[in-house]
Structures are given as C-alpha cells and as structure tokens.
Coordinates of C-alpha atoms in Angstrom, one line a residue:
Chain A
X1 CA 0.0 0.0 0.0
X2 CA 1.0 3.8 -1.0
X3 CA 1.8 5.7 2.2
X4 CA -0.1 8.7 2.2
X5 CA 3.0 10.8 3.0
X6 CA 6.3 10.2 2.2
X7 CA 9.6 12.9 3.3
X8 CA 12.8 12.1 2.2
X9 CA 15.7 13.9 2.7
X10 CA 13.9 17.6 3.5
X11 CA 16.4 20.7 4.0
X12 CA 15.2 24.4 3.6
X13 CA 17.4 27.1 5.0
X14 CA 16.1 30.3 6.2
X15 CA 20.1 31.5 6.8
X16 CA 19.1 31.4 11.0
X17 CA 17.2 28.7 10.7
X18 CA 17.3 25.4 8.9
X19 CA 14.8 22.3 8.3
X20 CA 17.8 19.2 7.9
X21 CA 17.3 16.1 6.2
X22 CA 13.8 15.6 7.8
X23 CA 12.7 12.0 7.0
X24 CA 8.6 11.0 7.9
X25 CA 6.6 8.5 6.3
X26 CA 2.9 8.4 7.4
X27 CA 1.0 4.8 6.4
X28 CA -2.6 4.8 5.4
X29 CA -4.7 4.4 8.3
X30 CA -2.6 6.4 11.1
X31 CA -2.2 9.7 12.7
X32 CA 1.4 10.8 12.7
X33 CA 1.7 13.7 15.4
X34 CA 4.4 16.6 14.6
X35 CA 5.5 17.2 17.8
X36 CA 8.4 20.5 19.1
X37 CA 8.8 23.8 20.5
X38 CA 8.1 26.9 18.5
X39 CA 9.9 27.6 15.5
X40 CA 11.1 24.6 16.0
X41 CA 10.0 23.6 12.1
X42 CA 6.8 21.9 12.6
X43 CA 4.8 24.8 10.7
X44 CA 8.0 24.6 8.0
X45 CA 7.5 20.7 7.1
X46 CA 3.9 21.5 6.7
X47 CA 4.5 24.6 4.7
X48 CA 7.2 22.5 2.5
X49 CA 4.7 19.2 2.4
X50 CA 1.8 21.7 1.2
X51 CA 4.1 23.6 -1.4
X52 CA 3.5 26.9 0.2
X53 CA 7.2 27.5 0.6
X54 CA 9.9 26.0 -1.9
X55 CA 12.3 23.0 -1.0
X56 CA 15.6 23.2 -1.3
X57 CA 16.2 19.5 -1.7
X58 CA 14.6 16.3 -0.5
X59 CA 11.4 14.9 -1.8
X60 CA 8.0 15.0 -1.0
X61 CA 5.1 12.8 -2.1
X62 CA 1.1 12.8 -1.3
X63 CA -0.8 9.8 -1.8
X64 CA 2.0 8.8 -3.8
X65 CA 2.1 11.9 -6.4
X66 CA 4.9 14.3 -6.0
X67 CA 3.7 17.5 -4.2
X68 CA 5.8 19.8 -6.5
X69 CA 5.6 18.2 -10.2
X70 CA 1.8 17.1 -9.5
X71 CA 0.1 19.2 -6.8
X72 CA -2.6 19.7 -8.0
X73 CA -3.5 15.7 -8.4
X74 CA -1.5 15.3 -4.6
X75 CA -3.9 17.9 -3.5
X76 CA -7.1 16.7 -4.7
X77 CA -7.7 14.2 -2.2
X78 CA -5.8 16.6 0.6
X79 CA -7.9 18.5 3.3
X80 CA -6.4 21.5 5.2
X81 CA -6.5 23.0 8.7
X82 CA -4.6 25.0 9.1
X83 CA -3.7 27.3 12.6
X84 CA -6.5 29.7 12.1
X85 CA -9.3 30.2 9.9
X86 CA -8.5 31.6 6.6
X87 CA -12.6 32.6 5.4
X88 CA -13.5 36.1 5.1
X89 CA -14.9 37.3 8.0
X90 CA -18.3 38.5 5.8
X91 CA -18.5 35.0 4.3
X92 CA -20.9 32.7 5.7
X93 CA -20.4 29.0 6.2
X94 CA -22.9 28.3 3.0
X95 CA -20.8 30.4 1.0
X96 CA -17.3 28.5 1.6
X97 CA -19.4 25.9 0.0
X98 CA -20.2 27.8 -3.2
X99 CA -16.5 28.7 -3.2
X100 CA -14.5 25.5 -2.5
X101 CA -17.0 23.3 -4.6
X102 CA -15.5 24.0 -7.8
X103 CA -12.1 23.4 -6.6
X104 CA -12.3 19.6 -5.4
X105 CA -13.6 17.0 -8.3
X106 CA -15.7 15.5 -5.5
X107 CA -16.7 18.3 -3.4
X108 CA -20.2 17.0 -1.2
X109 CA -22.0 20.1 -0.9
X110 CA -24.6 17.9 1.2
X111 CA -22.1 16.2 3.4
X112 CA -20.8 19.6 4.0
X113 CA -24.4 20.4 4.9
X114 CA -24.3 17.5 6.9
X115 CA -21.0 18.8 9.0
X116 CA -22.2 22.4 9.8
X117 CA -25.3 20.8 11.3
X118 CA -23.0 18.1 13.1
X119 CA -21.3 21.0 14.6
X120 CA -24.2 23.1 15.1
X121 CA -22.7 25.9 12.7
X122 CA -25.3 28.0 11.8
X123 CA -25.3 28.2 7.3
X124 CA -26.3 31.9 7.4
X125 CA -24.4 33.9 10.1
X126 CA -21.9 35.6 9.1
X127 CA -18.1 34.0 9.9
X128 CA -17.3 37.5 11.9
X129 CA -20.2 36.2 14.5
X130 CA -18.1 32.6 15.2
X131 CA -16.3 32.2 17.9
X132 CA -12.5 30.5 17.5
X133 CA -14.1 27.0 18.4
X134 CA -16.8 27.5 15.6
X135 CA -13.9 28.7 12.7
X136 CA -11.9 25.7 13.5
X137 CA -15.0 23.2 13.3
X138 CA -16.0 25.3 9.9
X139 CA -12.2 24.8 8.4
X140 CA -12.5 21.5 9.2
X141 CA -15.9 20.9 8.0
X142 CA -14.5 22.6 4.4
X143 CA -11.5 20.2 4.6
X144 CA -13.8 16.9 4.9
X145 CA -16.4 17.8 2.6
X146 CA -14.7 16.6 -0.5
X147 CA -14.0 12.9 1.3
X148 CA -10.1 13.5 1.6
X149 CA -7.9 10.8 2.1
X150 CA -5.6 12.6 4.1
X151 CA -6.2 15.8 6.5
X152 CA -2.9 17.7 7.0
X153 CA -3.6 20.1 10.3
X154 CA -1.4 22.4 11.6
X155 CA -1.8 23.8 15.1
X156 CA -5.5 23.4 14.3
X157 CA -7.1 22.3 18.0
X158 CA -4.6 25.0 19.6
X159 CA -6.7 27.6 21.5
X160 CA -9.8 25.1 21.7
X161 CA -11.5 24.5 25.1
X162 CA -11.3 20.5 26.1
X163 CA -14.8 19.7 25.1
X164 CA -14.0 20.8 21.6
X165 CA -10.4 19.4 21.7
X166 CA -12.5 16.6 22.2
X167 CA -14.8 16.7 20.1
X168 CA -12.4 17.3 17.1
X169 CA -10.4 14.3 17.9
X170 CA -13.2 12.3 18.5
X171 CA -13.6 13.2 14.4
X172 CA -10.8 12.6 13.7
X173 CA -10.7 8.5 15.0
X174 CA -13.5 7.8 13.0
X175 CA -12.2 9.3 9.8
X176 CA -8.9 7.2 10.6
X177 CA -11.1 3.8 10.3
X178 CA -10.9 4.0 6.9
X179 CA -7.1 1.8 6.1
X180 CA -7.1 4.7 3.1
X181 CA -7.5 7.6 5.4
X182 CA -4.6 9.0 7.6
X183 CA -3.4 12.3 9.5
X184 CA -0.4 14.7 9.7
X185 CA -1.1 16.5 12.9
X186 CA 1.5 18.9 14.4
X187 CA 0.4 20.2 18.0
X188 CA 1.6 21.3 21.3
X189 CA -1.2 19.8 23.3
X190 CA 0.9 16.4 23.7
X191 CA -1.7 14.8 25.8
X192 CA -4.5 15.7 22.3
X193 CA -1.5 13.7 20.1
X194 CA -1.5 10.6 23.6
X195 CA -5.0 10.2 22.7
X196 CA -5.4 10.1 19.2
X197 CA -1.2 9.6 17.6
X198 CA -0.4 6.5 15.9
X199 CA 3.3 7.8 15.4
X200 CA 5.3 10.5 17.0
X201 CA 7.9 13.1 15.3
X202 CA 9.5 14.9 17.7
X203 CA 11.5 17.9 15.7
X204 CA 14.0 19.9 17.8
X205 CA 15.9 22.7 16.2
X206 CA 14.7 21.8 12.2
X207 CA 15.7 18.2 13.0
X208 CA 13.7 14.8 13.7
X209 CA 15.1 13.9 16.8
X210 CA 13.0 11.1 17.8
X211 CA 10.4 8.9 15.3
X212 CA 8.3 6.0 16.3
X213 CA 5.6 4.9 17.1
X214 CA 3.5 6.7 20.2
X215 CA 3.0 3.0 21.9
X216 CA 6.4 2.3 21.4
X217 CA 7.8 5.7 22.9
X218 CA 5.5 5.4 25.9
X219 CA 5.9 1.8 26.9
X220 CA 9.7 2.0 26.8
X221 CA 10.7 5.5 27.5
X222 CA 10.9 6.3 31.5
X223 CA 11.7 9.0 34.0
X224 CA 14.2 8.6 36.8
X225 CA 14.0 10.6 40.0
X226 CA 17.5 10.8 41.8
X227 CA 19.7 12.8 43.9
X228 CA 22.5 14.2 42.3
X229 CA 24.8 11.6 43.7
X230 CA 22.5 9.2 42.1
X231 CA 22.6 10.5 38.5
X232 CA 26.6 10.8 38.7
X233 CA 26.6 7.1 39.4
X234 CA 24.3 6.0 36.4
X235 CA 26.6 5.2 33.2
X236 CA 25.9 8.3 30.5
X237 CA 25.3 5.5 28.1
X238 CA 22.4 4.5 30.2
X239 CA 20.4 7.8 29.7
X240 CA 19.5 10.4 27.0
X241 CA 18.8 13.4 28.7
X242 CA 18.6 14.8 32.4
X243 CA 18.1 18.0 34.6
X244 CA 19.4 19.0 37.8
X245 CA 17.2 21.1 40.0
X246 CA 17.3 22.9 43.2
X247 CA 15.4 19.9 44.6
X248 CA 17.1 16.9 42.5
X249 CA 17.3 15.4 39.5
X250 CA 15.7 13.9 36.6
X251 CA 16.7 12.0 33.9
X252 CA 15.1 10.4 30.6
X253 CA 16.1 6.8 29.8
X254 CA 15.2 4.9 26.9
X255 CA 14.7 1.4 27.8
X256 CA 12.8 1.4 30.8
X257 CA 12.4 -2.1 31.9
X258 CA 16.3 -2.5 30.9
X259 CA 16.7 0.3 33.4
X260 CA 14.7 -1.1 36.2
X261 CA 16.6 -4.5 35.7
X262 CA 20.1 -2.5 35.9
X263 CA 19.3 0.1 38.5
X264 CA 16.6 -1.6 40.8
X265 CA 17.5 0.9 43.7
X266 CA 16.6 3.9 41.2
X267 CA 12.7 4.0 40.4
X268 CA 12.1 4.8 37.2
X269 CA 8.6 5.6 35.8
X270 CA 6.5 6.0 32.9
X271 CA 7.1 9.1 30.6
X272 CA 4.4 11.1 29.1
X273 CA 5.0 13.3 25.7
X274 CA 5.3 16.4 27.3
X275 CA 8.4 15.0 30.0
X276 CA 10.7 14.2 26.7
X277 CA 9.7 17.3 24.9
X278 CA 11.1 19.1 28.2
X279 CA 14.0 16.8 28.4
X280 CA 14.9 17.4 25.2
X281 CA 14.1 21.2 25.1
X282 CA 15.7 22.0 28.5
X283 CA 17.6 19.2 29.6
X284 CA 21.2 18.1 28.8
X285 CA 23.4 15.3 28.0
X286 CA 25.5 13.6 31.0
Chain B
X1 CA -11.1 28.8 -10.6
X2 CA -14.6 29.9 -10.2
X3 CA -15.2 29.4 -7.2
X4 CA -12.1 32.1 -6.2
X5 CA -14.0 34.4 -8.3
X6 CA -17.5 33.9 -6.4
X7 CA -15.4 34.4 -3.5
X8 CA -14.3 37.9 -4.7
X9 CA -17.7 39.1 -5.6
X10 CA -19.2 37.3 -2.6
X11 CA -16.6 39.1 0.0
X12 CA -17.4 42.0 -2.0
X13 CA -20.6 41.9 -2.2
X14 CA -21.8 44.9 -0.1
X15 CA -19.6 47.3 -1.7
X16 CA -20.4 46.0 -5.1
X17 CA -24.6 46.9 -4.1
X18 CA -23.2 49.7 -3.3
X19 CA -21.3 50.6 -6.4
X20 CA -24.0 49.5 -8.4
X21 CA -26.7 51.4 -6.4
X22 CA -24.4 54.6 -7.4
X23 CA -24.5 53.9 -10.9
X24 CA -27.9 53.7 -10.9
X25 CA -28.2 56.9 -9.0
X26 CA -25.7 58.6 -11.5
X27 CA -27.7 56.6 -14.5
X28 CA -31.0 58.9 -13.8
X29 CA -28.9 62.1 -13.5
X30 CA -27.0 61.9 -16.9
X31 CA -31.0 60.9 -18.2
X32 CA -31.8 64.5 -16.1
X33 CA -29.0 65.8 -18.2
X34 CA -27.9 67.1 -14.5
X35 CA -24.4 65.1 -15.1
X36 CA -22.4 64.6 -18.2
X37 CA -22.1 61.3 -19.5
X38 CA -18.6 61.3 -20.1
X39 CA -18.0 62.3 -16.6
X40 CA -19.9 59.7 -15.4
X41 CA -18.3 56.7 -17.1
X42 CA -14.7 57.9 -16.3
X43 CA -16.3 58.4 -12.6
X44 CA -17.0 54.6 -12.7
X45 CA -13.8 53.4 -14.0
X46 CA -12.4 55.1 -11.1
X47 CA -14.6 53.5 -9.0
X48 CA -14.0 50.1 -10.0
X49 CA -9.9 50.7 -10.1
X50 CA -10.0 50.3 -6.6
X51 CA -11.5 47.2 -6.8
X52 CA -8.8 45.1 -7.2
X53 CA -6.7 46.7 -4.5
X54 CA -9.7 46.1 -2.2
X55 CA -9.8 42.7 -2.7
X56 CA -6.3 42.1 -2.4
X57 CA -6.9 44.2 1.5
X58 CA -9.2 41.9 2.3
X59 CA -7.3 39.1 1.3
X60 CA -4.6 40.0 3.4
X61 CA -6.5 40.9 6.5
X62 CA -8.1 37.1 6.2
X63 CA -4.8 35.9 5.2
X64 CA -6.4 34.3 2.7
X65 CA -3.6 33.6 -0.1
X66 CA -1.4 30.9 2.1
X67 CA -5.0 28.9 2.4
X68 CA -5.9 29.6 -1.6
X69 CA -2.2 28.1 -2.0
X70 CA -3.3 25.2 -0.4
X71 CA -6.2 24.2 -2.6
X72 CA -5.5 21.7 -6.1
X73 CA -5.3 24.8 -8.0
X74 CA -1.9 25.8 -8.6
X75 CA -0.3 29.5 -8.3
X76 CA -1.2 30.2 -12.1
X77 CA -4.9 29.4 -11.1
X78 CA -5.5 31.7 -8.5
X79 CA -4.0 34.4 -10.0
X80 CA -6.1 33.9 -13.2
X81 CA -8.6 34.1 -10.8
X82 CA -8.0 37.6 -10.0
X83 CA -7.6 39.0 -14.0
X84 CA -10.6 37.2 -14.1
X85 CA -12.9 38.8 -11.9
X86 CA -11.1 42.6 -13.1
X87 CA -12.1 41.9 -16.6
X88 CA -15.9 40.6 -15.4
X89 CA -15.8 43.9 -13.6
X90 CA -14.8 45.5 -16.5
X91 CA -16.6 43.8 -18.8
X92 CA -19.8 44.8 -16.5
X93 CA -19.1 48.1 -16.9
X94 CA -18.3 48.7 -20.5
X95 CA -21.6 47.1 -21.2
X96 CA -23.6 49.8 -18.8
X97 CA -21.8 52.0 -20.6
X98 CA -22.5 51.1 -24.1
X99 CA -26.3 50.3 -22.9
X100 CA -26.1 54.2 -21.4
X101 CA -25.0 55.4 -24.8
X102 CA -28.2 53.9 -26.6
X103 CA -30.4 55.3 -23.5
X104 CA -29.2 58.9 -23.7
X105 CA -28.5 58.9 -27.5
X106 CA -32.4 58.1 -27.8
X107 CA -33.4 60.2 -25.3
X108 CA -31.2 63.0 -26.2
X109 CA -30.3 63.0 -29.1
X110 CA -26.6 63.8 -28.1
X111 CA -23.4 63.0 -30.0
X112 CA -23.5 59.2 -30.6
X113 CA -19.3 58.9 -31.5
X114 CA -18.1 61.4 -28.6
X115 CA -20.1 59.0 -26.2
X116 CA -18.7 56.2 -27.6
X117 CA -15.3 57.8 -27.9
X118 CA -15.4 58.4 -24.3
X119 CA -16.1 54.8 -22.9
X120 CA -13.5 53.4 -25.4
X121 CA -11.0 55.5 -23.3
X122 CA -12.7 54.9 -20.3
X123 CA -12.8 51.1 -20.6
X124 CA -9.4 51.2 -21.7
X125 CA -8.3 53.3 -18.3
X126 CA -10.1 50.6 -16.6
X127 CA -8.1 47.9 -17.5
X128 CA -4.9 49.8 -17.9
X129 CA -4.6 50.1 -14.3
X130 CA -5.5 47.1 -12.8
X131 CA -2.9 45.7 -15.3
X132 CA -0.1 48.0 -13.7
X133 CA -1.4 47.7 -10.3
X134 CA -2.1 43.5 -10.1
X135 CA 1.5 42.8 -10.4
X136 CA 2.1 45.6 -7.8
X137 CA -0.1 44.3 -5.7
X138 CA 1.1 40.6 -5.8
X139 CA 4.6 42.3 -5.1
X140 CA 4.1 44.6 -2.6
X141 CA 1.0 43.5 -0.9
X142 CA -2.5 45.9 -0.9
X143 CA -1.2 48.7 1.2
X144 CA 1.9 49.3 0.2
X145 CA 0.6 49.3 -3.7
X146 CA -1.9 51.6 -2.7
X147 CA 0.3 54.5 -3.2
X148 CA 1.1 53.6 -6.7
X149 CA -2.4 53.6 -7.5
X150 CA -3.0 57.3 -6.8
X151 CA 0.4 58.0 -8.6
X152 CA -0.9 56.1 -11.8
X153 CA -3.9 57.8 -11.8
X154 CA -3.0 61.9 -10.4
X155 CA 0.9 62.0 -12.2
X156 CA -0.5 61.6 -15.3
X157 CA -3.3 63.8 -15.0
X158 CA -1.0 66.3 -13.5
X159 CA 1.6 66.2 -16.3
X160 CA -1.1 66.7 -18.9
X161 CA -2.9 69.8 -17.2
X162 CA 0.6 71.4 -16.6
X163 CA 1.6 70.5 -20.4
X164 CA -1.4 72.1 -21.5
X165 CA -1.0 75.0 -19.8
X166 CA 2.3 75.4 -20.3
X167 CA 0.8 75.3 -24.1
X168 CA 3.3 72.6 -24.7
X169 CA 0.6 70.3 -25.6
X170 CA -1.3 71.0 -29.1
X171 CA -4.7 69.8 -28.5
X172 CA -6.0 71.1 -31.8
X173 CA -4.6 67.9 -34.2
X174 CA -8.1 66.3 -31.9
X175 CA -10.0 68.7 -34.5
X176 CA -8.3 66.2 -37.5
X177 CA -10.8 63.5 -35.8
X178 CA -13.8 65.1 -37.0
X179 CA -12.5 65.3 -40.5
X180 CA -12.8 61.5 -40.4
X181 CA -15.7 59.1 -41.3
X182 CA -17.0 58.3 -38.0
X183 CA -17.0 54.3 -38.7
X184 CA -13.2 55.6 -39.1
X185 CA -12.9 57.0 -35.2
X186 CA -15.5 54.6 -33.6
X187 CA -13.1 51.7 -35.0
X188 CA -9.8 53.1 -34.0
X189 CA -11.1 53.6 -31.0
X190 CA -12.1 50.4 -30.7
X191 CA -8.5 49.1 -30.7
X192 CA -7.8 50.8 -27.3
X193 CA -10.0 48.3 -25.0
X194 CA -8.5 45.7 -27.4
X195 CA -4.8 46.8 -26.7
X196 CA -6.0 47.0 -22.8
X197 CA -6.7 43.6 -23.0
X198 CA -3.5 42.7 -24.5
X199 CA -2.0 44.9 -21.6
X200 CA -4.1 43.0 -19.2
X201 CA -2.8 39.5 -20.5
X202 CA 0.7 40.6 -20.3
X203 CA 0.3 42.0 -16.6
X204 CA -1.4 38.4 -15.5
X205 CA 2.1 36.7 -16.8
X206 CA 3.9 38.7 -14.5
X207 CA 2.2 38.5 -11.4
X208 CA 2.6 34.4 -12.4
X209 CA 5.4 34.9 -12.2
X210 CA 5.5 37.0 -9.2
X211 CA 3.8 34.8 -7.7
X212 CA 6.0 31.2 -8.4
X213 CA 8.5 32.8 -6.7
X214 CA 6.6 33.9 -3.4
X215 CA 6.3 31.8 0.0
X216 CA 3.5 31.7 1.8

C-alpha cells in the first residue's frame, strides 16, 4: 500500500534557521503527530509538504504523487486546517461551499451540509459572529467535505476548550477507520496527540530527533527521579537526557524495563509526551 | 477557478450593491442631463480601479492567499482568478456603458461617437490600471501598492494639465478627428480596449510569475 506521506531527505534554510534532512513516512490508516517547540519547524515541514514554501532538496510525495511536479492531483484528495481560519470574516459558512466546490472533483455540498449541522454551525451567520471553536469546526468541515484521504492540520485544535479538543479528535478516529485515510497533525497539546497519535515526530531545532511509534515511545521511555549523587553514578550510556534542579534530579532513559533490571534501587517511571519534549528542550546530556 | 472568483464578488458583495446602487443613481442624473455622461463613465472606471486593490486588502486581513495556495489549483490558477474577476468587472461596466450610450443617445439626441469615444478611453483606463497595479499588488502587498495607484492615476493627469498650460501640448490635431468618417474614429477607438486587454494579458504573466517565486 501507498503511504499517504512520504519525506525524504527535506532541508530548507532560512540562513538562521534550517529544516535538515527531515525524513517522515505516514502509512494509510494512522495519525502521525508533529510534535516540538516553537519555530522549532513543525509549521515549516507543513509549509514544505503543502508547497507553500519552496524545498531546497529532499522529496515530498502525497498519496503517492509528487507534491511539486503534480500538486494539483497530490492535492485533490488533501484536506487542510490550518492554525487559524483563513474565510473572510463576511463569508458565511454556505458560501465557503459555493466557493470550495468547484475546486475539489468530489466536493459533497450535502455532506458539508451534513458537517455544519454536526457542529451546530449555523449556514447563514456571518463567519465574523463565530467564535474561534466555531472557525476551527467550519475549516475542518470545508477540509472533509470533498472525502479527503488525508487531512494535513497544523496547530488546528490550539486555542480550543477540552470539550471541543474533544470533540475534534473524536472526528478525527472515525475518519482514521478508513485503512485509506490517515493524519499529519503537528500540535503542542501532547496529551490531544497521547490520545489520538499512531506515530510520533518529535522535531528539535529543524531536525527529527526522535520517530516512532507513540506506543512504542511510551511503553519503553521512562523517567528517573534521583539525587545528584545518584545521576553521577548512572553510566551516560544509560540515559538520553537529564536536569538538575534545586530539589534533585531527573533524567530520561530509553529502555525502561532494561533500566529497572540494571538500577533496581533507582525508580524509574513512565514518561508522558510532554516530559521528553522538556528533556529534550531543557535538559542536557550527562 | 470559479469558485475564487465567487469568492471575490461574494466578499465584495456589499460594496459592489453599493457601487451598483451609485450607478444607478448617476444613470438617472445623466438621463436629467444634470451630469455629463462622459463624466460619469470615467467616474465609474475610477470607481471600479480600486476594486482590485480592495480585494487584495481583504485578502490580506483574512490571510487568505497561504490557504488559496493550499487548494489543487496551482499558483497560475489563482492568479487567473483575480484578472478574471477585473475583466468581469470591467466587462460589467463597459456594457452599462455602451447600454447608457443607446439610452441617452435616444433620449437626447446627443453625439453618438463622442459617447462612444469616451467609454472606449474609459474602458481602456479601466483595464490599464488594474494591469499596472495586479502585479504591484502581488509584489508589494494591498497597502503598500496603494500609493502607486494614486500615482498612476494623479501623475498623469498632473503632467497633462501642466503641459497644456504650459501650451506645450497641441490639442488642436483632436479637431483632425472630425474630419474622419465616424466608422473611421468609432473603430480606431475600438483598438484601445483591445490593446488593454492585451495589456491585461501581459500583466497576468507577471504576477505568475511574481507569484511562483513567493512563500506563503
């Protein structure tokens, strides 16, 4: 089967900033969560994946057409959300219709009927009147209406109170049932991408520094609480990252249960997204 | 590609009522023979200038173009988009105009070729400067093309008045006109839309390009 996005390679320089050899592949029937700190080049991948912004090497295919030399067939079965909502704020929600119809060969004007009413958006008030919650359920009503096989969203639940969060996700799981179907999602919420995530990219400073998938990072990743005395007895080659505090320390290991088995005085416990996005953004090697 | 040009006259709708509620207005005075016609029609075109520039504001203030660039369109697409909706605009316009013509000609009996003279120019003002101004706009972005567009339209004028007074400009080889059959004039001046439109075509391959080479 086709994945539904492929990255090899990726590099685009900004002069102060730089995307390097970013490598992701997202299989059919997955969420891949884009995971890192601002400007860390979440927002860039996505740019470079959705041609807004030109490569400087490195390929990029959709559904298994080029993004570049064929967009406009890559895009057709593509749906965007983007961070916020792009619509005029004296459109209403009946007139995206009229407007993104033409542009998708199998735009559903009545399944994009069928979405406003899902999330009680109003066809005839103006877009000005919606509050953030409502634009992001509207973008995301405009990027399902035309049956996408993939939904590329960028920041899009950021801002949203949990019960939308919620909701949202809960859309997205049943559009993943479809094997076809899949998700590039970046976010900040972590515990949003612990929900829903297949597969986790973690990029740090334009790089990928960690790739797999979200079962496989929580279930043997782990956090050890120590003294200082402590951590200066563990072997460097035993942990990725740690932090030294006022009140003691922390460290990230990678092999939990190997840990446990080699340090059973030290306990070590289970990590959560967030805890290796801090080790990673704060912390330092040993 | 039509559905980027709905978009235009749909965000645009109110002022476009609007727009169309003055020419109406200004319709009934040039049948009162309170305005002239020629007036009028120029008075339109300068209307409908801004347009463009308008759209491209809102655009910007609903950061519209990175989302466009997302859609299976391609760059060339939505830009055609644009030219597309100027010309409808113009296009919209020339035709009250020549529809005017036959209204006040009837109704007045007044000169039939200086009417027609006079929204030849006019429609060819009206695409002259959305063809400078497009590229400028997909450049520069709305507000900081703005400026050019009173520059386009005042240096000119400016140049001409002070020309004229400074009698620099001989206005009297217009008289060789009426010498002319008037199929003669009413034709040649037919070539100036036409040459607008060529002017037009040319503008929309720069702002492609423009555009290819813009991140979003």
């Amino acid at each position: 089967m086709t994945n539904c996005i492929e990255i090899k390679g990726l590099c685009k320089s900004y002069g102060d900033f730089a995307l390097n050899n970013i490598d992701l592949t997202l299989p059919g029937g997955s969420i891949l969560g884009l995971i890192g700190e601002n400007g860390a080049g979440k927002t860039t991948t996505i740019k470079c994946v959705l041609n807004l912004i030109r490569r400087d090497t490195g390929e990029i295919t959709l559904l298994g057409y080029d993004n570049v030399r064929e967009e406009r067939l890559a895009k057709q079965d593509v749906g965007v959300v983007l961070d916020e909502c792009f619509f005029h704020d004296t459109l209403r929600p009946r007139d995206v219709g009229s407007i993104l119809a033409p542009a998708y060969q199998n735009w559903d004007q009545g399944l994009f009927r069928d979405y406003l009413s899902k999330f009680g958006l109003p066809e005839k008030k103006f877009i000005k009147e919606f509050s953030r919650g409502m634009k992001m359920k509207l973008s995301l009503s405009a990027a399902l209406a035309h049956r996408p096989k993939l939904l590329i969203l960028d920041e899009a639940t950021a801002g949203l109170d949990p019960v939308i969060r919620d909701e949202i996700l809960d859309e997205f799981l049943g559009f993943i049932q479809d094997e076809d179907h899949a998700i590039l999602m970046s976010s900040h919420i972590t515990s949003d991408l612990e929900k829903v995530a297949d597969y986790i990219a973690y990029i740090h400073q334009g790089q990928v520094v960690l790739s797999d998938a979200k079962d496989n990072i929580l279930d043997s990743y782990g956090r050890v609480g120590c003294t200082a005395a402590q951590l200066e007895s563990i072997d460097p080659r035993d942990i990725l990252r740690a932090r030294k505090g006022t009140f003691g320390c922390e460290a990230l290991v990678k092999d939990r249960s190997a840990f446990a088995r080699k340090y059973p005085m030290l306990l070590v416990e289970r990590t959560t997204l967030e805890d290796i996005m801090l080790f990673v953004g704060k912390g330092e090697t040993k | 590609m039509t559905g980027l040009i709905m978009k235009d006259s749909l965000v645009m709708r109110k002022t476009l009522k609007s727009y169309l509620l003055i020419m109406v207005l200004y319709a009934v005075l040039a049948c009162l023979d309170v305005l002239n016609f020629g007036f009028i029609i120029t008075f339109i075109q300068v209307m409908l200038m801004v347009l463009p520039i308008t759209a491209f504001a809102y655009d910007e203030q609903a950061k519209w173009d990175r989302y466009a660039m997302s859609l299976p369109l391609g760059r060339s697409r939505v830009v055609g988009a644009r030219y597309l909706f100027v010309l409808a605009l113009a296009l919209c316009t020339f035709s009250l105009g020549l529809f005017g013509t036959a209204f006040i000609h009837l109704l007045q009996q007044e000169n039939l070729m200086e009417m027609l003279l006079t929204l030849m120019v006019s429609a060819t003002i009206g695409l002259l400067i959305p063809a400078i101004l497009l590229p400028l706009c997909y450049k520069l972005g709305a507000e900081r093309a703005r400026p050019y567009l009173y520059a386009i339209i005042f240096i000119p004028t400016i140049a001409i008045v002070l020309l004229a007074k400074a009698e620099l400009l001989d206005f009297s080889a217009l008289n060789r006109f009426e010498t002319l059959p008037p199929s003669v004039v009413v034709g040649g001046a037919a070539l100036l839309p036409l040459a607008g439109l060529v002017l037009l075509f040319v503008s929309y391959l720069i702002s492609c390009r423009v555009v290819a080479g813009k991140e979003y």
